[in-house]
Amino acid sequence: MKKIIVPVDFSEHSEFALEAAASLAQKYGSELIVLHMLELSNAIISSASEALNQEAVFYLKLAEQKFESFLDKPYLEGITLTPIVKHFKVWSEVNMVAADHHADLIIMGSQGASGFKEVFVGSNTEKVVRHSDIPVLVIKHNPILMDFENAVFACDFSEETVAPYLKAKAIFDLLGTKLHLVYVNSPDGNFKSSSEIDKRVSHFLGKAEGNLDNLSQVNIVSDYSIEKGILNFSNVIGADLIAVATHGRKGLSHLFEGSVSEDIANHSTLPVMTFKI
């Protein structure tokens, strides 16, 4: 884990993400790329007007000043830091920055969302989860401990989730985390018989591992919804983190079909790590 991106807006929740990233960076010698998005309009950025150009410079200087005080934290001592200020929309550009810097992980803070705000506006964290090609770790609270002993990886055991599972397994092997795989059989998730699930899980492990040695790590639970099943199972085993595969739906398909990964990232009190299919 050589490079970790931490998008910040100087809020309390982005500081939670920064402290979590610092904990991992201290342990694995990672570089932290701390990213702030100005979100200036195209009119200000491209304008030939001297007044608008001065406004852009003002916001840039203000961000640099905030960065200086925001990054003055004892827990960042000894860590390689690269502060970056970018224009434009945070959810689309974070993925570009990650690609440019060959980053391994994005860590973001989030207070979650609910109701109409969640459906029609959403949060920047939700949009980063939807766009990111690399894993995203969502932190909700002050990270007291970053030693992830038990992680739940939730998926439907389809072939398309093999690659996300292998990425998750590689990261959790690095972190020394025990991985618990869970399938939620629910009315809202195309309910299946026990034999259908067994065949699906066996096929999945055969594709992913080439054997069924990890069959004991697979847990089948039933609940009223996939989200409730994942959250309830995580609570029962005392999980420290939830990992989910995400399609990264966009536009109308996201609005009408929803995304379990984004629901989990919004509603879980545990850290959530997403892996794009």
PDB file of C-alpha atoms in Angstrom:
ATOM      1  CA  MET A   1       0.000   0.000   0.000  1.00  0.00           C
ATOM      2  CA  LYS A   2       2.321   2.699  -1.308  1.00  0.00           C
ATOM      3  CA  LYS A   3      -0.053   5.639  -1.847  1.00  0.00           C
ATOM      4  CA  ILE A   4      -3.310   6.608  -0.146  1.00  0.00           C
ATOM      5  CA  ILE A   5      -5.527   9.491  -1.312  1.00  0.00           C
ATOM      6  CA  VAL A   6      -7.483  11.424   1.313  1.00  0.00           C
ATOM      7  CA  PRO A   7     -10.002  13.939  -0.127  1.00  0.00           C
ATOM      8  CA  VAL A   8     -10.698  16.617   2.502  1.00  0.00           C
ATOM      9  CA  ASP A   9     -13.029  19.577   2.902  1.00  0.00           C
ATOM     10  CA  PHE A  10     -11.481  20.592   6.266  1.00  0.00           C
ATOM     11  CA  SER A  11     -14.508  19.226   8.146  1.00  0.00           C
ATOM     12  CA  GLU A  12     -14.459  17.022  11.232  1.00  0.00           C
ATOM     13  CA  HIS A  13     -15.298  13.933   9.169  1.00  0.00           C
ATOM     14  CA  SER A  14     -12.463  14.538   6.718  1.00  0.00           C
ATOM     15  CA  GLU A  15     -10.131  14.816   9.699  1.00  0.00           C
ATOM     16  CA  PHE A  16     -11.360  11.384  10.826  1.00  0.00           C
ATOM     17  CA  ALA A  17     -10.356  10.068   7.392  1.00  0.00           C
ATOM     18  CA  LEU A  18      -6.967  11.797   7.581  1.00  0.00           C
ATOM     19  CA  GLU A  19      -6.213  10.267  10.989  1.00  0.00           C
ATOM     20  CA  ALA A  20      -7.279   6.816   9.753  1.00  0.00           C
ATOM     21  CA  ALA A  21      -5.031   7.194   6.705  1.00  0.00           C
ATOM     22  CA  ALA A  22      -2.152   8.328   8.917  1.00  0.00           C
ATOM     23  CA  SER A  23      -2.520   5.198  11.038  1.00  0.00           C
ATOM     24  CA  LEU A  24      -2.203   2.968   7.961  1.00  0.00           C
ATOM     25  CA  ALA A  25       0.618   5.096   6.539  1.00  0.00           C
ATOM     26  CA  GLN A  26       2.648   4.783   9.766  1.00  0.00           C
ATOM     27  CA  LYS A  27       2.235   1.016   9.679  1.00  0.00           C
ATOM     28  CA  TYR A  28       2.985   0.427   5.985  1.00  0.00           C
ATOM     29  CA  GLY A  29       5.192   3.398   5.064  1.00  0.00           C
ATOM     30  CA  SER A  30       2.569   4.831   2.696  1.00  0.00           C
ATOM     31  CA  GLU A  31       2.571   8.281   1.149  1.00  0.00           C
ATOM     32  CA  LEU A  32      -0.563  10.341   1.851  1.00  0.00           C
ATOM     33  CA  ILE A  33      -1.920  12.426  -1.017  1.00  0.00           C
ATOM     34  CA  VAL A  34      -4.253  14.912   0.659  1.00  0.00           C
ATOM     35  CA  LEU A  35      -6.661  16.334  -1.890  1.00  0.00           C
ATOM     36  CA  HIS A  36      -8.918  19.384  -1.647  1.00  0.00           C
ATOM     37  CA  MET A  37     -11.373  20.285  -4.389  1.00  0.00           C
ATOM     38  CA  LEU A  38     -12.198  23.987  -4.838  1.00  0.00           C
ATOM     39  CA  GLU A  39     -15.252  23.165  -7.010  1.00  0.00           C
ATOM     40  CA  LEU A  40     -15.018  26.480  -8.810  1.00  0.00           C
ATOM     41  CA  SER A  41     -17.306  26.970 -11.767  1.00  0.00           C
ATOM     42  CA  ASN A  42     -16.012  26.866 -15.330  1.00  0.00           C
ATOM     43  CA  ALA A  43     -16.911  30.546 -15.645  1.00  0.00           C
ATOM     44  CA  ILE A  44     -14.414  31.502 -12.936  1.00  0.00           C
ATOM     45  CA  ILE A  45     -11.681  29.113 -14.097  1.00  0.00           C
ATOM     46  CA  SER A  46     -11.748  30.014 -17.799  1.00  0.00           C
ATOM     47  CA  SER A  47     -12.807  33.639 -17.609  1.00  0.00           C
ATOM     48  CA  ALA A  48     -10.597  36.359 -19.028  1.00  0.00           C
ATOM     49  CA  SER A  49     -12.084  38.786 -16.514  1.00  0.00           C
ATOM     50  CA  GLU A  50      -9.493  40.138 -14.111  1.00  0.00           C
ATOM     51  CA  ALA A  51     -12.046  40.189 -11.276  1.00  0.00           C
ATOM     52  CA  LEU A  52     -12.924  36.520 -11.738  1.00  0.00           C
ATOM     53  CA  ASN A  53      -9.266  35.566 -12.053  1.00  0.00           C
ATOM     54  CA  GLN A  54      -8.563  37.355  -8.792  1.00  0.00           C
ATOM     55  CA  GLU A  55     -11.463  35.472  -7.199  1.00  0.00           C
ATOM     56  CA  ALA A  56      -9.963  32.147  -8.303  1.00  0.00           C
ATOM     57  CA  VAL A  57      -6.551  33.129  -6.908  1.00  0.00           C
ATOM     58  CA  PHE A  58      -8.201  34.194  -3.637  1.00  0.00           C
ATOM     59  CA  TYR A  59      -9.903  30.812  -3.167  1.00  0.00           C
ATOM     60  CA  LEU A  60      -6.687  29.008  -4.070  1.00  0.00           C
ATOM     61  CA  LYS A  61      -4.658  30.980  -1.512  1.00  0.00           C
ATOM     62  CA  LEU A  62      -7.376  30.448   1.101  1.00  0.00           C
ATOM     63  CA  ALA A  63      -7.264  26.689   0.512  1.00  0.00           C
ATOM     64  CA  GLU A  64      -3.478  26.690   0.835  1.00  0.00           C
ATOM     65  CA  GLN A  65      -3.720  28.508   4.173  1.00  0.00           C
ATOM     66  CA  LYS A  66      -6.334  26.057   5.445  1.00  0.00           C
ATOM     67  CA  PHE A  67      -4.162  23.164   4.309  1.00  0.00           C
ATOM     68  CA  GLU A  68      -1.230  24.464   6.334  1.00  0.00           C
ATOM     69  CA  SER A  69      -3.180  24.463   9.600  1.00  0.00           C
ATOM     70  CA  PHE A  70      -5.232  21.346   8.770  1.00  0.00           C
ATOM     71  CA  LEU A  71      -2.101  19.262   8.188  1.00  0.00           C
ATOM     72  CA  ASP A  72      -0.397  20.503  11.353  1.00  0.00           C
ATOM     73  CA  LYS A  73      -1.255  17.359  13.338  1.00  0.00           C
ATOM     74  CA  PRO A  74       1.024  15.323  15.645  1.00  0.00           C
ATOM     75  CA  TYR A  75      -0.166  12.047  14.115  1.00  0.00           C
ATOM     76  CA  LEU A  76       1.187  13.134  10.698  1.00  0.00           C
ATOM     77  CA  GLU A  77       4.791  13.443  11.895  1.00  0.00           C
ATOM     78  CA  GLY A  78       7.201  11.333   9.883  1.00  0.00           C
ATOM     79  CA  ILE A  79       4.669  10.656   7.108  1.00  0.00           C
ATOM     80  CA  THR A  80       5.317  11.705   3.513  1.00  0.00           C
ATOM     81  CA  LEU A  81       2.554  14.172   2.620  1.00  0.00           C
ATOM     82  CA  THR A  82       1.592  15.556  -0.781  1.00  0.00           C
ATOM     83  CA  PRO A  83      -1.102  18.259  -0.562  1.00  0.00           C
ATOM     84  CA  ILE A  84      -3.012  18.875  -3.800  1.00  0.00           C
ATOM     85  CA  VAL A  85      -5.618  21.528  -4.597  1.00  0.00           C
ATOM     86  CA  LYS A  86      -7.778  20.838  -7.640  1.00  0.00           C
ATOM     87  CA  HIS A  87     -10.611  22.609  -9.433  1.00  0.00           C
ATOM     88  CA  PHE A  88     -13.838  21.003 -10.616  1.00  0.00           C
ATOM     89  CA  LYS A  89     -16.119  18.340  -9.104  1.00  0.00           C
ATOM     90  CA  VAL A  90     -14.692  16.135  -6.384  1.00  0.00           C
ATOM     91  CA  TRP A  91     -16.487  12.916  -7.328  1.00  0.00           C
ATOM     92  CA  SER A  92     -15.219  12.824 -10.909  1.00  0.00           C
ATOM     93  CA  GLU A  93     -11.708  14.129 -10.385  1.00  0.00           C
ATOM     94  CA  VAL A  94     -10.652  11.959  -7.436  1.00  0.00           C
ATOM     95  CA  ASN A  95     -10.501   8.932  -9.728  1.00  0.00           C
ATOM     96  CA  MET A  96      -8.323  10.886 -12.179  1.00  0.00           C
ATOM     97  CA  VAL A  97      -5.938  11.911  -9.399  1.00  0.00           C
ATOM     98  CA  ALA A  98      -5.806   8.295  -8.185  1.00  0.00           C
ATOM     99  CA  ALA A  99      -4.853   7.116 -11.678  1.00  0.00           C
ATOM    100  CA  ASP A 100      -2.238   9.855 -12.149  1.00  0.00           C
ATOM    101  CA  HIS A 101      -0.527   8.986  -8.843  1.00  0.00           C
ATOM    102  CA  HIS A 102      -1.009   5.196  -9.071  1.00  0.00           C
ATOM    103  CA  ALA A 103      -2.792   5.236  -5.709  1.00  0.00           C
ATOM    104  CA  ASP A 104      -3.833   2.016  -3.984  1.00  0.00           C
ATOM    105  CA  LEU A 105      -6.647   3.279  -1.759  1.00  0.00           C
ATOM    106  CA  ILE A 106      -8.949   6.258  -1.182  1.00  0.00           C
ATOM    107  CA  ILE A 107     -10.006   7.051   2.392  1.00  0.00           C
ATOM    108  CA  MET A 108     -12.938   9.410   2.969  1.00  0.00           C
ATOM    109  CA  GLY A 109     -14.946  10.592   5.934  1.00  0.00           C
ATOM    110  CA  SER A 110     -18.728  10.588   5.780  1.00  0.00           C
ATOM    111  CA  GLN A 111     -21.613  11.377   8.088  1.00  0.00           C
ATOM    112  CA  GLY A 112     -24.025   9.427   5.871  1.00  0.00           C
ATOM    113  CA  ALA A 113     -27.280  10.637   4.423  1.00  0.00           C
ATOM    114  CA  SER A 114     -30.951   9.791   4.486  1.00  0.00           C
ATOM    115  CA  GLY A 115     -34.293  10.607   2.925  1.00  0.00           C
ATOM    116  CA  PHE A 116     -34.631  12.928  -0.051  1.00  0.00           C
ATOM    117  CA  LYS A 117     -31.124  14.292   0.384  1.00  0.00           C
ATOM    118  CA  GLU A 118     -29.680  10.804  -0.060  1.00  0.00           C
ATOM    119  CA  VAL A 119     -31.694  10.053  -3.214  1.00  0.00           C
ATOM    120  CA  PHE A 120     -31.549  13.345  -5.035  1.00  0.00           C
ATOM    121  CA  VAL A 121     -28.369  14.992  -3.759  1.00  0.00           C
ATOM    122  CA  GLY A 122     -26.255  12.389  -2.015  1.00  0.00           C
ATOM    123  CA  SER A 123     -22.848  13.074  -0.535  1.00  0.00           C
ATOM    124  CA  ASN A 124     -19.461  13.560  -2.122  1.00  0.00           C
ATOM    125  CA  THR A 125     -18.378  10.306  -0.492  1.00  0.00           C
ATOM    126  CA  GLU A 126     -21.225   8.446  -2.173  1.00  0.00           C
ATOM    127  CA  LYS A 127     -20.224   9.878  -5.547  1.00  0.00           C
ATOM    128  CA  VAL A 128     -16.569   8.930  -5.062  1.00  0.00           C
ATOM    129  CA  VAL A 129     -17.650   5.376  -4.218  1.00  0.00           C
ATOM    130  CA  ARG A 130     -19.674   5.322  -7.436  1.00  0.00           C
ATOM    131  CA  HIS A 131     -16.845   6.582  -9.670  1.00  0.00           C
ATOM    132  CA  SER A 132     -13.683   5.128  -8.147  1.00  0.00           C
ATOM    133  CA  ASP A 133     -11.769   2.351  -9.903  1.00  0.00           C
ATOM    134  CA  ILE A 134      -9.735   1.610  -6.765  1.00  0.00           C
ATOM    135  CA  PRO A 135     -10.965   0.580  -3.282  1.00  0.00           C
ATOM    136  CA  VAL A 136     -12.583   3.297  -1.161  1.00  0.00           C
ATOM    137  CA  LEU A 137     -12.536   3.129   2.647  1.00  0.00           C
ATOM    138  CA  VAL A 138     -15.352   5.169   4.231  1.00  0.00           C
ATOM    139  CA  ILE A 139     -14.789   6.296   7.827  1.00  0.00           C
ATOM    140  CA  LYS A 140     -17.734   7.488   9.934  1.00  0.00           C
ATOM    141  CA  HIS A 141     -16.209   8.240  13.340  1.00  0.00           C
ATOM    142  CA  ASN A 142     -12.975   9.152  15.044  1.00  0.00           C
ATOM    143  CA  PRO A 143     -10.760   6.129  14.265  1.00  0.00           C
ATOM    144  CA  ILE A 144      -9.814   4.890  17.723  1.00  0.00           C
ATOM    145  CA  LEU A 145      -8.426   1.635  16.341  1.00  0.00           C
ATOM    146  CA  MET A 146      -7.340   0.794  12.808  1.00  0.00           C
ATOM    147  CA  ASP A 147      -6.424  -2.806  13.558  1.00  0.00           C
ATOM    148  CA  PHE A 148      -9.053  -4.587  11.491  1.00  0.00           C
ATOM    149  CA  GLU A 149      -9.220  -8.092  13.004  1.00  0.00           C
ATOM    150  CA  ASN A 150     -12.473  -9.220  11.359  1.00  0.00           C
ATOM    151  CA  ALA A 151     -13.888  -8.011   8.050  1.00  0.00           C
ATOM    152  CA  VAL A 152     -17.103  -9.028   6.311  1.00  0.00           C
ATOM    153  CA  PHE A 153     -17.016  -9.299   2.516  1.00  0.00           C
ATOM    154  CA  ALA A 154     -20.579  -9.248   1.195  1.00  0.00           C
ATOM    155  CA  CYS A 155     -21.406 -10.200  -2.382  1.00  0.00           C
ATOM    156  CA  ASP A 156     -23.804 -12.283  -4.463  1.00  0.00           C
ATOM    157  CA  PHE A 157     -21.058 -14.792  -5.422  1.00  0.00           C
ATOM    158  CA  SER A 158     -21.500 -14.098  -9.122  1.00  0.00           C
ATOM    159  CA  GLU A 159     -18.551 -14.408 -11.509  1.00  0.00           C
ATOM    160  CA  GLU A 160     -18.287 -10.638 -11.819  1.00  0.00           C
ATOM    161  CA  THR A 161     -17.525 -10.356  -8.087  1.00  0.00           C
ATOM    162  CA  VAL A 162     -14.495 -12.680  -8.303  1.00  0.00           C
ATOM    163  CA  ALA A 163     -12.097  -9.841  -9.180  1.00  0.00           C
ATOM    164  CA  PRO A 164     -13.325  -7.534  -6.357  1.00  0.00           C
ATOM    165  CA  TYR A 165     -13.075 -10.448  -3.924  1.00  0.00           C
ATOM    166  CA  LEU A 166      -9.462 -11.158  -4.912  1.00  0.00           C
ATOM    167  CA  LYS A 167      -8.599  -7.455  -4.481  1.00  0.00           C
ATOM    168  CA  ALA A 168     -10.242  -7.463  -1.051  1.00  0.00           C
ATOM    169  CA  LYS A 169      -8.460 -10.663  -0.064  1.00  0.00           C
ATOM    170  CA  ALA A 170      -5.087  -9.194  -1.049  1.00  0.00           C
ATOM    171  CA  ILE A 171      -5.665  -6.049   1.029  1.00  0.00           C
ATOM    172  CA  PHE A 172      -6.944  -7.934   4.065  1.00  0.00           C
ATOM    173  CA  ASP A 173      -4.064 -10.412   3.882  1.00  0.00           C
ATOM    174  CA  LEU A 174      -1.742  -7.380   4.012  1.00  0.00           C
ATOM    175  CA  LEU A 175      -3.657  -5.980   7.003  1.00  0.00           C
ATOM    176  CA  GLY A 176      -3.699  -9.351   8.771  1.00  0.00           C
ATOM    177  CA  THR A 177      -7.503  -9.341   8.772  1.00  0.00           C
ATOM    178  CA  LYS A 178      -9.691 -12.446   8.956  1.00  0.00           C
ATOM    179  CA  LEU A 179     -12.192 -12.372   6.101  1.00  0.00           C
ATOM    180  CA  HIS A 180     -15.780 -13.615   6.525  1.00  0.00           C
ATOM    181  CA  LEU A 181     -17.723 -14.011   3.265  1.00  0.00           C
ATOM    182  CA  VAL A 182     -21.490 -13.521   3.510  1.00  0.00           C
ATOM    183  CA  TYR A 183     -24.392 -14.092   1.143  1.00  0.00           C
ATOM    184  CA  VAL A 184     -27.746 -12.592   2.135  1.00  0.00           C
ATOM    185  CA  ASN A 185     -30.811 -14.474   0.938  1.00  0.00           C
ATOM    186  CA  SER A 186     -33.647 -11.974   0.979  1.00  0.00           C
ATOM    187  CA  PRO A 187     -36.947 -11.193  -0.773  1.00  0.00           C
ATOM    188  CA  ASP A 188     -35.452  -8.031  -2.314  1.00  0.00           C
ATOM    189  CA  GLY A 189     -32.384  -9.853  -3.653  1.00  0.00           C
ATOM    190  CA  ASN A 190     -33.793 -12.590  -5.939  1.00  0.00           C
ATOM    191  CA  PHE A 191     -34.417 -15.263  -3.281  1.00  0.00           C
ATOM    192  CA  LYS A 192     -32.715 -18.599  -3.999  1.00  0.00           C
ATOM    193  CA  SER A 193     -32.982 -22.160  -2.694  1.00  0.00           C
ATOM    194  CA  SER A 194     -30.212 -23.682  -0.557  1.00  0.00           C
ATOM    195  CA  SER A 195     -29.039 -25.906  -3.415  1.00  0.00           C
ATOM    196  CA  GLU A 196     -28.884 -22.937  -5.809  1.00  0.00           C
ATOM    197  CA  ILE A 197     -26.780 -20.976  -3.318  1.00  0.00           C
ATOM    198  CA  ASP A 198     -24.461 -23.943  -2.692  1.00  0.00           C
ATOM    199  CA  LYS A 199     -23.829 -24.315  -6.427  1.00  0.00           C
ATOM    200  CA  ARG A 200     -23.246 -20.569  -6.787  1.00  0.00           C
ATOM    201  CA  VAL A 201     -20.759 -20.456  -3.887  1.00  0.00           C
ATOM    202  CA  SER A 202     -18.876 -23.543  -5.115  1.00  0.00           C
ATOM    203  CA  HIS A 203     -18.589 -22.099  -8.620  1.00  0.00           C
ATOM    204  CA  PHE A 204     -17.394 -18.768  -7.191  1.00  0.00           C
ATOM    205  CA  LEU A 205     -14.664 -20.315  -5.027  1.00  0.00           C
ATOM    206  CA  GLY A 206     -13.599 -22.564  -7.894  1.00  0.00           C
ATOM    207  CA  LYS A 207     -13.130 -19.503 -10.114  1.00  0.00           C
ATOM    208  CA  ALA A 208     -11.487 -17.378  -7.423  1.00  0.00           C
ATOM    209  CA  GLU A 209      -9.344 -19.902  -5.571  1.00  0.00           C
ATOM    210  CA  GLY A 210      -9.238 -22.987  -7.773  1.00  0.00           C
ATOM    211  CA  ASN A 211     -10.486 -25.023  -4.799  1.00  0.00           C
ATOM    212  CA  LEU A 212     -13.067 -25.051  -1.990  1.00  0.00           C
ATOM    213  CA  ASP A 213     -10.605 -24.666   0.897  1.00  0.00           C
ATOM    214  CA  ASN A 214     -12.234 -21.401   2.046  1.00  0.00           C
ATOM    215  CA  LEU A 215     -15.760 -22.824   2.116  1.00  0.00           C
ATOM    216  CA  SER A 216     -15.736 -22.591   5.928  1.00  0.00           C
ATOM    217  CA  GLN A 217     -15.420 -18.796   5.609  1.00  0.00           C
ATOM    218  CA  VAL A 218     -18.709 -18.541   3.698  1.00  0.00           C
ATOM    219  CA  ASN A 219     -21.806 -17.626   5.668  1.00  0.00           C
ATOM    220  CA  ILE A 220     -25.372 -17.766   4.308  1.00  0.00           C
ATOM    221  CA  VAL A 221     -27.876 -15.586   6.177  1.00  0.00           C
ATOM    222  CA  SER A 222     -31.534 -14.730   5.595  1.00  0.00           C
ATOM    223  CA  ASP A 223     -32.997 -11.306   6.273  1.00  0.00           C
ATOM    224  CA  TYR A 224     -35.681  -8.907   5.072  1.00  0.00           C
ATOM    225  CA  SER A 225     -33.180  -6.974   2.946  1.00  0.00           C
ATOM    226  CA  ILE A 226     -29.603  -7.415   1.773  1.00  0.00           C
ATOM    227  CA  GLU A 227     -28.525  -4.298   3.655  1.00  0.00           C
ATOM    228  CA  LYS A 228     -30.074  -5.473   6.947  1.00  0.00           C
ATOM    229  CA  GLY A 229     -28.574  -8.927   6.506  1.00  0.00           C
ATOM    230  CA  ILE A 230     -25.067  -7.531   6.040  1.00  0.00           C
ATOM    231  CA  LEU A 231     -25.337  -5.118   8.965  1.00  0.00           C
ATOM    232  CA  ASN A 232     -26.885  -7.697  11.311  1.00  0.00           C
ATOM    233  CA  PHE A 233     -24.309 -10.368  10.449  1.00  0.00           C
ATOM    234  CA  SER A 234     -21.467  -7.879  10.942  1.00  0.00           C
ATOM    235  CA  ASN A 235     -22.843  -7.033  14.370  1.00  0.00           C
ATOM    236  CA  VAL A 236     -23.176 -10.704  15.368  1.00  0.00           C
ATOM    237  CA  ILE A 237     -19.547 -11.603  14.589  1.00  0.00           C
ATOM    238  CA  GLY A 238     -18.143  -8.326  15.943  1.00  0.00           C
ATOM    239  CA  ALA A 239     -16.751  -7.157  12.613  1.00  0.00           C
ATOM    240  CA  ASP A 240     -14.411  -4.167  12.479  1.00  0.00           C
ATOM    241  CA  LEU A 241     -15.062  -3.409   8.807  1.00  0.00           C
ATOM    242  CA  ILE A 242     -17.503  -4.226   6.001  1.00  0.00           C
ATOM    243  CA  ALA A 243     -16.329  -4.754   2.425  1.00  0.00           C
ATOM    244  CA  VAL A 244     -18.715  -4.781  -0.530  1.00  0.00           C
ATOM    245  CA  ALA A 245     -18.472  -5.079  -4.299  1.00  0.00           C
ATOM    246  CA  THR A 246     -20.121  -2.235  -6.204  1.00  0.00           C
ATOM    247  CA  HIS A 247     -21.256  -1.814  -9.811  1.00  0.00           C
ATOM    248  CA  GLY A 248     -20.729   1.944  -9.577  1.00  0.00           C
ATOM    249  CA  ARG A 249     -24.139   2.635 -11.109  1.00  0.00           C
ATOM    250  CA  LYS A 250     -24.658   6.070 -12.565  1.00  0.00           C
ATOM    251  CA  GLY A 251     -27.575   8.129 -13.730  1.00  0.00           C
ATOM    252  CA  LEU A 252     -31.104   6.729 -13.926  1.00  0.00           C
ATOM    253  CA  SER A 253     -30.042   3.119 -13.356  1.00  0.00           C
ATOM    254  CA  HIS A 254     -28.593   4.228 -10.015  1.00  0.00           C
ATOM    255  CA  LEU A 255     -31.662   6.268  -9.098  1.00  0.00           C
ATOM    256  CA  PHE A 256     -34.180   3.492  -9.754  1.00  0.00           C
ATOM    257  CA  GLU A 257     -32.162   0.367  -8.922  1.00  0.00           C
ATOM    258  CA  GLY A 258     -30.117   1.779  -6.080  1.00  0.00           C
ATOM    259  CA  SER A 259     -26.846   0.349  -4.856  1.00  0.00           C
ATOM    260  CA  VAL A 260     -26.388  -1.881  -1.830  1.00  0.00           C
ATOM    261  CA  SER A 261     -22.792  -0.715  -1.448  1.00  0.00           C
ATOM    262  CA  GLU A 262     -23.824   2.945  -1.257  1.00  0.00           C
ATOM    263  CA  ASP A 263     -26.638   2.119   1.179  1.00  0.00           C
ATOM    264  CA  ILE A 264     -24.159   0.281   3.387  1.00  0.00           C
ATOM    265  CA  ALA A 265     -21.622   3.108   3.137  1.00  0.00           C
ATOM    266  CA  ASN A 266     -24.360   5.565   4.115  1.00  0.00           C
ATOM    267  CA  HIS A 267     -25.914   3.641   6.996  1.00  0.00           C
ATOM    268  CA  SER A 268     -23.187   1.508   8.579  1.00  0.00           C
ATOM    269  CA  THR A 269     -21.484   2.800  11.719  1.00  0.00           C
ATOM    270  CA  LEU A 270     -18.516   0.565  10.865  1.00  0.00           C
ATOM    271  CA  PRO A 271     -15.872   1.553   8.317  1.00  0.00           C
ATOM    272  CA  VAL A 272     -16.875   0.368   4.852  1.00  0.00           C
ATOM    273  CA  MET A 273     -14.522  -0.528   2.004  1.00  0.00           C
ATOM    274  CA  THR A 274     -15.900  -0.729  -1.535  1.00  0.00           C
ATOM    275  CA  PHE A 275     -14.427  -2.583  -4.506  1.00  0.00           C
ATOM    276  CA  LYS A 276     -15.663  -1.759  -8.009  1.00  0.00           C
ATOM    277  CA  ILE A 277     -16.843  -4.597 -10.227  1.00  0.00           C
TER     278      ILE A 277
END
